GROMACS .gro file of C-alpha atoms in nm:
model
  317
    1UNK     CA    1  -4.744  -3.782  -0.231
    2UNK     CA    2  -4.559  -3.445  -0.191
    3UNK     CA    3  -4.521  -3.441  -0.553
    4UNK     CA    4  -4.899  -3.543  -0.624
    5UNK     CA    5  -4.977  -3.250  -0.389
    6UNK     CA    6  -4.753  -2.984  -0.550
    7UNK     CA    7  -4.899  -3.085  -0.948
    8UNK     CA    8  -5.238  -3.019  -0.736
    9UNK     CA    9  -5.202  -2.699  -0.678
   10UNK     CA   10  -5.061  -2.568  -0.989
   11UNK     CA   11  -5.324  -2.779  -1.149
   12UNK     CA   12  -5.565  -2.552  -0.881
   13UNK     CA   13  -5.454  -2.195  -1.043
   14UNK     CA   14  -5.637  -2.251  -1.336
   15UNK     CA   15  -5.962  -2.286  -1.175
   16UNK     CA   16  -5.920  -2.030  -0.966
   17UNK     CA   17  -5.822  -1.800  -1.227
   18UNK     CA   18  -6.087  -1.868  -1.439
   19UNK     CA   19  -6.307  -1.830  -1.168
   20UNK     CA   20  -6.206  -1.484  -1.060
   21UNK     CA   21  -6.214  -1.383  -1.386
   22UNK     CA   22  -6.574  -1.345  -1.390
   23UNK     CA   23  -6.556  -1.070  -1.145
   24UNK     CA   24  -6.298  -0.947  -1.278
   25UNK     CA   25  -6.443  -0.879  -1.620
   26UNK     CA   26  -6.774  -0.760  -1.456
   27UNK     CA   27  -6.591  -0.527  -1.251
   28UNK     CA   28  -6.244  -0.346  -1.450
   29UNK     CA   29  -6.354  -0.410  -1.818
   30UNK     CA   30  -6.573  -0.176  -2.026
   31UNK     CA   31  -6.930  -0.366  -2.054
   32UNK     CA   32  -6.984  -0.212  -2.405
   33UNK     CA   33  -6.661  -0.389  -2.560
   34UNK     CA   34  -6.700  -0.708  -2.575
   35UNK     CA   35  -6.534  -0.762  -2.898
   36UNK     CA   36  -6.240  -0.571  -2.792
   37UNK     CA   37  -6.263  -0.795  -2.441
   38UNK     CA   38  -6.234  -1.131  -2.621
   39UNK     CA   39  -6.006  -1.019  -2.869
   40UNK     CA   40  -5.738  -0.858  -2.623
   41UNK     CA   41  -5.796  -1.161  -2.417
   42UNK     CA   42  -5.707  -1.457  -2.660
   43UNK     CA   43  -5.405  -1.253  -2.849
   44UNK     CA   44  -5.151  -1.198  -2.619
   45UNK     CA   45  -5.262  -1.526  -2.432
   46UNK     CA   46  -5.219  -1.707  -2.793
   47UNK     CA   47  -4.880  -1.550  -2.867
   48UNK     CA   48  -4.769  -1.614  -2.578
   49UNK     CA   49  -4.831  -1.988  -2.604
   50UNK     CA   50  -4.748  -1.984  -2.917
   51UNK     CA   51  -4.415  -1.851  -2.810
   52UNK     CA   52  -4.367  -2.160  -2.594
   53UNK     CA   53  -4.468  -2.460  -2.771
   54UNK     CA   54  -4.304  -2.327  -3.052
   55UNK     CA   55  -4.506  -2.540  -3.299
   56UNK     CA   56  -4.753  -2.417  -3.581
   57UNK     CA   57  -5.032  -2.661  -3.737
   58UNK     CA   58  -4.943  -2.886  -4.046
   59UNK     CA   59  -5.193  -3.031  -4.211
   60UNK     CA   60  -5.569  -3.062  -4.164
   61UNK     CA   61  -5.470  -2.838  -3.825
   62UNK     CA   62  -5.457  -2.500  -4.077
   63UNK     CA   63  -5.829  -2.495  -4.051
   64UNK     CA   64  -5.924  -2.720  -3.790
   65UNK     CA   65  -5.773  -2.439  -3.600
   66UNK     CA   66  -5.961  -2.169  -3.815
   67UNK     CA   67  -6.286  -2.317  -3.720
   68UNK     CA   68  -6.228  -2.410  -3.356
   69UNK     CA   69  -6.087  -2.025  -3.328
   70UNK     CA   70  -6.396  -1.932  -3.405
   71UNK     CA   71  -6.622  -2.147  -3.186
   72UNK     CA   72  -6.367  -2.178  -2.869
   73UNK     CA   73  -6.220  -1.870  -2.892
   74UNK     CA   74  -6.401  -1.576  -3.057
   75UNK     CA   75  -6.783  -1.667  -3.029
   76UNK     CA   76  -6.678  -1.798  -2.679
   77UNK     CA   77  -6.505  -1.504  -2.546
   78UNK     CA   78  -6.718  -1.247  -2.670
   79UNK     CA   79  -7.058  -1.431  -2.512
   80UNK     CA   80  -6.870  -1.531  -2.171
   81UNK     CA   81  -6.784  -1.128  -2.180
   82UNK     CA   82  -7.091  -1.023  -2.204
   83UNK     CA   83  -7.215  -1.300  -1.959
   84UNK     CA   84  -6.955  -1.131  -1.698
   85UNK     CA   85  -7.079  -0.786  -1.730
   86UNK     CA   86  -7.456  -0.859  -1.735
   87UNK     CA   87  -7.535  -1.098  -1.481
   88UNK     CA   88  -7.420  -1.083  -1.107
   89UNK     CA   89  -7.070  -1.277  -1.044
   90UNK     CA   90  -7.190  -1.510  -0.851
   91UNK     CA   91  -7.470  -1.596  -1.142
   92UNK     CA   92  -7.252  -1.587  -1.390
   93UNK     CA   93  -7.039  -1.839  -1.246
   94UNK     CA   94  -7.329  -2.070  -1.117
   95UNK     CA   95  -7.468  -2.106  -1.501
   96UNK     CA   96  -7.132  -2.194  -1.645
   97UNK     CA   97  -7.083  -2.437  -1.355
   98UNK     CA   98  -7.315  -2.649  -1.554
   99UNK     CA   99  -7.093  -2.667  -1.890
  100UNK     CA  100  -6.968  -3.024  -1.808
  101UNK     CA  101  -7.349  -3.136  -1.783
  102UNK     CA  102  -7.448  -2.992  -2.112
  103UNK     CA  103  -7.140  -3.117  -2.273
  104UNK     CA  104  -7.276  -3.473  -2.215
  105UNK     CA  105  -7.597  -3.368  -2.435
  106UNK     CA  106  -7.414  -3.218  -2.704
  107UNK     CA  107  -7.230  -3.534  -2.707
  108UNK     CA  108  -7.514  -3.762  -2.750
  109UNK     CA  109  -7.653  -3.538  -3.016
  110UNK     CA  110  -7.456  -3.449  -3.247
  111UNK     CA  111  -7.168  -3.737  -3.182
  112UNK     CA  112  -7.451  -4.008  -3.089
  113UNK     CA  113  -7.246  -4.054  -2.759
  114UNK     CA  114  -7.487  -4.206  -2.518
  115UNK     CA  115  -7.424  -4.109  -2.227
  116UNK     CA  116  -7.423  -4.428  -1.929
  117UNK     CA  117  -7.750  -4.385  -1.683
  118UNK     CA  118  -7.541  -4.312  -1.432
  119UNK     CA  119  -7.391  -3.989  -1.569
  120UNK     CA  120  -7.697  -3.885  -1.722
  121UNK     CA  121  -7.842  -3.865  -1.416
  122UNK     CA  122  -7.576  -3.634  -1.295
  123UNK     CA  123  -7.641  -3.419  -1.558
  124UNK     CA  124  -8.001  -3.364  -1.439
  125UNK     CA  125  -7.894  -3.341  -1.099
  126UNK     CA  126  -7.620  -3.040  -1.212
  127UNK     CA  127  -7.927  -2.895  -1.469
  128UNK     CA  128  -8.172  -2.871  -1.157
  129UNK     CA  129  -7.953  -2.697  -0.964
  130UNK     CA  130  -7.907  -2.401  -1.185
  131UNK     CA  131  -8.241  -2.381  -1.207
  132UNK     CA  132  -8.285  -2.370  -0.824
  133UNK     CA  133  -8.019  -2.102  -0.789
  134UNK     CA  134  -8.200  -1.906  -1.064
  135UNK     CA  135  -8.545  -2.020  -0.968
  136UNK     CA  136  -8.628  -1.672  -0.722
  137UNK     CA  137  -8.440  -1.390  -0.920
  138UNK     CA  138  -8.473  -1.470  -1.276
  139UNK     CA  139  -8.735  -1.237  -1.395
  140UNK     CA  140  -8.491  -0.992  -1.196
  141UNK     CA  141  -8.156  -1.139  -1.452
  142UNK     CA  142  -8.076  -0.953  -1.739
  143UNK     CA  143  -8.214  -1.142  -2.037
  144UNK     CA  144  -7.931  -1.068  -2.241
  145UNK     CA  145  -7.650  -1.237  -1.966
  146UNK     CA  146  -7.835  -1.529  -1.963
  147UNK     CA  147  -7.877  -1.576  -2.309
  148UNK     CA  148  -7.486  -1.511  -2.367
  149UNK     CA  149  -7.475  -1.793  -2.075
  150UNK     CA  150  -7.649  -2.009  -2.231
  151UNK     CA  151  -7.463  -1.927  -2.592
  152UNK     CA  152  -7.144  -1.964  -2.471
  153UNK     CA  153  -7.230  -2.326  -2.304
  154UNK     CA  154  -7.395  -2.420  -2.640
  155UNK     CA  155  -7.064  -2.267  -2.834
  156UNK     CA  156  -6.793  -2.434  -2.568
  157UNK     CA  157  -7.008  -2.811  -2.630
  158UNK     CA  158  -7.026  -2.782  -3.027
  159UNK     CA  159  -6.608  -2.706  -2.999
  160UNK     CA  160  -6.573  -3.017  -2.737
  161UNK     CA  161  -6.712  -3.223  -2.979
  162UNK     CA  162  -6.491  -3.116  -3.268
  163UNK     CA  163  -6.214  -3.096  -3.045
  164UNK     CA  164  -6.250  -3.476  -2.912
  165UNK     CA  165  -6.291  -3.639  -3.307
  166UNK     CA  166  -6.017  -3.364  -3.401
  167UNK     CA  167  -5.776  -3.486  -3.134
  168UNK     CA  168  -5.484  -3.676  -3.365
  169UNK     CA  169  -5.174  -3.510  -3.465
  170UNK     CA  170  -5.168  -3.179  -3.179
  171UNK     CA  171  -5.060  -3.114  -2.873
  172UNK     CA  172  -5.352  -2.977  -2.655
  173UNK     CA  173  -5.153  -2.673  -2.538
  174UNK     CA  174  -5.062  -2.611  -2.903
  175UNK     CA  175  -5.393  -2.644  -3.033
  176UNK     CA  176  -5.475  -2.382  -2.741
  177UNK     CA  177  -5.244  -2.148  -2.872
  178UNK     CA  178  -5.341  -2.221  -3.243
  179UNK     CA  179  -5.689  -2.136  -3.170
  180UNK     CA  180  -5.677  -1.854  -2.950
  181UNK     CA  181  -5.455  -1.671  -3.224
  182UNK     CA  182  -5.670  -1.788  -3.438
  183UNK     CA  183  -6.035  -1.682  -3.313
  184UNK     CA  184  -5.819  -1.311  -3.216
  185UNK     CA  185  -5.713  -1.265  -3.575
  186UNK     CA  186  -6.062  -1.338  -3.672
  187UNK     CA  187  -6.239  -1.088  -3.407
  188UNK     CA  188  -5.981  -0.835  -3.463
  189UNK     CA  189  -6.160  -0.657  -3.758
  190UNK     CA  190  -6.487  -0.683  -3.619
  191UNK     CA  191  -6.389  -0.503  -3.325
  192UNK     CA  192  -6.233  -0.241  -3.497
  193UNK     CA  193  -6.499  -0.203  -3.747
  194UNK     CA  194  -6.788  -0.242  -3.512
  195UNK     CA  195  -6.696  -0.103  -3.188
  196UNK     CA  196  -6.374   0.133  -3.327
  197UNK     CA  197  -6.065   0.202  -3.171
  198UNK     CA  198  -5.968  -0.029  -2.803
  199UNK     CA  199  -6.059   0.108  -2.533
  200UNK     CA  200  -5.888   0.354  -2.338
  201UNK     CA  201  -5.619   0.213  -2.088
  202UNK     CA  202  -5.645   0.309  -1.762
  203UNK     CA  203  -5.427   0.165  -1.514
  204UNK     CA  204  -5.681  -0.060  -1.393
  205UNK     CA  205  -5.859  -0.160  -1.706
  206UNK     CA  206  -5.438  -0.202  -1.856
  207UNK     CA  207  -5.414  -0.442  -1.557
  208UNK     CA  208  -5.731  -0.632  -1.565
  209UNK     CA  209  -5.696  -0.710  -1.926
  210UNK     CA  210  -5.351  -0.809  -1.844
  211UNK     CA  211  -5.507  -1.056  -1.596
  212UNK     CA  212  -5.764  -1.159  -1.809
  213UNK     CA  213  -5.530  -1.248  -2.058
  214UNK     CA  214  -5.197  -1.391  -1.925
  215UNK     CA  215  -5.288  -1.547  -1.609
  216UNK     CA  216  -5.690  -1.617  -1.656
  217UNK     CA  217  -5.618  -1.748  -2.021
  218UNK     CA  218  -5.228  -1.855  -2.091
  219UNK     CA  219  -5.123  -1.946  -1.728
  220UNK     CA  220  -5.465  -2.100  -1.662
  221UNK     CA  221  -5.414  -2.325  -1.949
  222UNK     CA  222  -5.038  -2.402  -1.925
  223UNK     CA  223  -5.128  -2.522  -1.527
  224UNK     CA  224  -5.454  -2.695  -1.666
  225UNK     CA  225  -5.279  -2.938  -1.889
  226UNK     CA  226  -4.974  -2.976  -1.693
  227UNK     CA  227  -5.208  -3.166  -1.411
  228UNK     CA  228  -5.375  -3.322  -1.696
  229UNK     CA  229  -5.053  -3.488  -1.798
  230UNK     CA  230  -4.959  -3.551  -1.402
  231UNK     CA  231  -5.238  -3.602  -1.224
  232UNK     CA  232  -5.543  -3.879  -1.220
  233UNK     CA  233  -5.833  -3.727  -1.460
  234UNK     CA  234  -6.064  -3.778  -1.145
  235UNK     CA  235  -5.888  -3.546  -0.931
  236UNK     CA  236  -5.842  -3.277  -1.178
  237UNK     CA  237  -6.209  -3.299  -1.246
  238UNK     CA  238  -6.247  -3.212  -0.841
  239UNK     CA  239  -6.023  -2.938  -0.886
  240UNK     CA  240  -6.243  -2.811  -1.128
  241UNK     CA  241  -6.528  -2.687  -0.887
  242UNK     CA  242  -6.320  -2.416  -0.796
  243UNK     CA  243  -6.388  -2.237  -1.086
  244UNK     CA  244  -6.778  -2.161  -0.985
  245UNK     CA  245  -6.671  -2.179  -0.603
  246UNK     CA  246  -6.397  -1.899  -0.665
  247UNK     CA  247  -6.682  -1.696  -0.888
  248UNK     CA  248  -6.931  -1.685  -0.616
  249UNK     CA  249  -6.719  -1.597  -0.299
  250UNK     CA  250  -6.615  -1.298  -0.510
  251UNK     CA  251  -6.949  -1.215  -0.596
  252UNK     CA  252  -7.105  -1.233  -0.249
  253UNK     CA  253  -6.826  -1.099  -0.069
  254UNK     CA  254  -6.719  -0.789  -0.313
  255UNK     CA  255  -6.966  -0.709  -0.445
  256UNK     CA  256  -7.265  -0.793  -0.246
  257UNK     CA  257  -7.515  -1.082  -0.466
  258UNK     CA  258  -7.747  -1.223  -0.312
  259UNK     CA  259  -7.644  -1.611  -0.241
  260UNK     CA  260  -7.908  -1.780   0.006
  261UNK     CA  261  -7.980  -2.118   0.128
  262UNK     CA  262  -8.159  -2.168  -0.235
  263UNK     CA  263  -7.876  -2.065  -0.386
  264UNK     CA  264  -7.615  -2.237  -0.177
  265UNK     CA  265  -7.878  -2.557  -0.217
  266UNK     CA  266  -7.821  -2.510  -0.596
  267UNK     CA  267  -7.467  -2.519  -0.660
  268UNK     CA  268  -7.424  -2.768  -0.424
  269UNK     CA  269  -7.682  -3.004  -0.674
  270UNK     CA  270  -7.428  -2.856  -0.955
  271UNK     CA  271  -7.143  -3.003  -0.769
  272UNK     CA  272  -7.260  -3.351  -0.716
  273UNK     CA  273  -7.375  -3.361  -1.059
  274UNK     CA  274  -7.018  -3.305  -1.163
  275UNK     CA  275  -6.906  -3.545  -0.920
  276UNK     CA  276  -7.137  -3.782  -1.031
  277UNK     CA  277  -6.999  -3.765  -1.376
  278UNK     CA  278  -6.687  -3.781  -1.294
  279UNK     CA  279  -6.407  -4.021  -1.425
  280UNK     CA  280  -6.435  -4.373  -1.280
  281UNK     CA  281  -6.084  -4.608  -1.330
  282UNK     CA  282  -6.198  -4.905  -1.521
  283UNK     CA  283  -6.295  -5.219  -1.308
  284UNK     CA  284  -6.028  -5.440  -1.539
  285UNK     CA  285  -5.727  -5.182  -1.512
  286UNK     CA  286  -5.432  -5.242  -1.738
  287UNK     CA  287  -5.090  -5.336  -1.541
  288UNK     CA  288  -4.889  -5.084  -1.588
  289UNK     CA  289  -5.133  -4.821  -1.509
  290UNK     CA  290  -5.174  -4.990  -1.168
  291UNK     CA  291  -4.822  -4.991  -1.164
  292UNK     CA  292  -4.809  -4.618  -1.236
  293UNK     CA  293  -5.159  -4.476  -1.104
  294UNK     CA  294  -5.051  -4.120  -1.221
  295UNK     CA  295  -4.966  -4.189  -1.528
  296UNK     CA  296  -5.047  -3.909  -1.790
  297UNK     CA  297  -5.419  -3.910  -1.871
  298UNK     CA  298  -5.586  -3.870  -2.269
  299UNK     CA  299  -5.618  -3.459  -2.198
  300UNK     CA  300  -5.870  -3.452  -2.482
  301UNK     CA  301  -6.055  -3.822  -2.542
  302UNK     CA  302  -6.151  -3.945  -2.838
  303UNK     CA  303  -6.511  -4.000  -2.879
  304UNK     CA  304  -6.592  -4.333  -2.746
  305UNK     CA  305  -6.924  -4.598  -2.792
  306UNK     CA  306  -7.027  -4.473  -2.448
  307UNK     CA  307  -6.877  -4.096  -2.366
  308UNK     CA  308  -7.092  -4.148  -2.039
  309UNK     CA  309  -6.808  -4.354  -1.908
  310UNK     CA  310  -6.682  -3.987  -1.808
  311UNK     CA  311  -6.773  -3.597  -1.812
  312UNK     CA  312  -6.533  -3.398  -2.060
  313UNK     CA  313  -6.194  -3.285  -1.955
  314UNK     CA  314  -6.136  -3.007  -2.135
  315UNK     CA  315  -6.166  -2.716  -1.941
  316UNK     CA  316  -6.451  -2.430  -1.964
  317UNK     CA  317  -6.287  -2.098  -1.849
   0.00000   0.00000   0.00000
């Protein structure tokens, strides 16, 4: 138990950091950079991980990891940026909240993963509530942030998909590290073409990009697939509502959003959604994981007849 507890809050740091990050970005990081944001978040978080799995891709992974880079890393980053720095915190971090739900949708349509009753109804659940924490002040919302929200959702699904049939032959943290270098090397020009040299380096900005990218983005996902490896799928999954929990408090508490009863009402209909779509154990379980109930789960499933059986694991920072 005292180990069980201790993987659970490592596991919890990732969360958490990916969580504050919102703020974080909305509040230390140049809003007109986002290239430069993404791009000096995934590199030193890729080399660094890099660094320690000390493996490089063989194979089909040479591209795999080209084209994931691209989807999970640089269009990811750069819309979740610009996400951060147009909408409110605490808005920011109720859309993406829903990620998990819309994963089950990209699932079904593009892997023809029919999702069980059960979990589609979560879904709906999860999708209502964002719209009931967005319901009073969207005309107020920056058009722009929620379009990036809904871009990066849309992005972070397509790359789930991929990710789950592209599963054989990687480690997940090494594919992590593959594709943040990856989708960096690719932004890198871009930036430097389109927005020109990085942007200066204040103390705070130096340190909030440091955040951003070593404990938000290579910490976050070291911890993340440690407790996916030592911890029961289901209880990760719980430990995953911290990341919209830890983006509001910030939001409401530094820097003053507006979070109501509607809005409380909301991400509350977010959570159960999530929980509702949660992993269930199977109702025949196999004897040796009874024997060992923490064994290490599948961090990244393969698709399956019915994906419903269970939200996605892999994490939406």
């Amino acid at each position: 138990m005292e180990a069980k507890l201790r993987w659970a809050l490592l596991t919890a740091l990732a969360p958490l950091a990916w969580g504050t990050n919102y703020w974080i970005t909305h509040a230390y990081l140049p809003p007109d950079r986002p290239l430069w944001g993404a791009t000096l978040r995934a590199l030193p978080a890729g080399l660094l991980l890099l660094a320690l799995v000390r493996r490089r891709p063989r194979g089909p992974w040479w591209r795999r990891s080209a084209l994931l880079g691209l989807l999970n890393t640089a269009l990811f980053f750069v819309l979740l940026y610009l996400a951060s720095q147009s909408l409110p915190t605490s808005t920011a971090a109720t859309v993406m909240a829903a990620s998990p739900l819309v994963m089950l949708f990209t699932a079904w349509a593009l892997a023809g993963q029919r999702p069980h009753p059960a979990h589609l109804a979560g879904a709906l659940v999860g999708l209502a509530g964002v719209a009931l924490a967005l319901l009073g002040p969207l005309g107020a919302l920056n058009r722009t942030g929620l379009a990036a929200s809904v871009g990066a959702m849309l992005v972070s699904c397509v790359g789930y998909v991929l990710s789950a049939r592209w599963r054989d032959g990687a480690d997940p943290l090494a594919a992590t590290a593959w594709q943040l270098t990856a989708g960096a090397l690719l932004l890198l020009p871009f930036a430097a073409v389109v927005e020109g040299a990085p942007p200066p380096q204040s103390t705070p900005t130096l340190l909030a990009f440091g955040y951003t990218a070593l404990v938000a983005t290579a910490l976050a996902f070291a911890c993340w697939f440690a407790g996916l490896r030592h911890l029961p799928a289901g209880t990760v999954g719980l430990l995953g509502l911290l990341n919209p929990l830890a983006g509001v408090l910030l939001g409401t508490t530094l820097d003053g959003d507006a979070f109501g009863t509607r809005q409380g009402a909301g991400l509350a209909l977010v959570a159960t959604g999530i929980l509702l779509g949660r992993p269930r154990p199977a109702r025949h379980a196999d004897p040796a994981q009874v024997a060992a109930p923490n064994a290490a789960p599948d961090p990244d499933p393969a698709p399956a007849p019915d994906a419903g059986s269970r939200l996605p694991r892999r994490p939406v920072p």
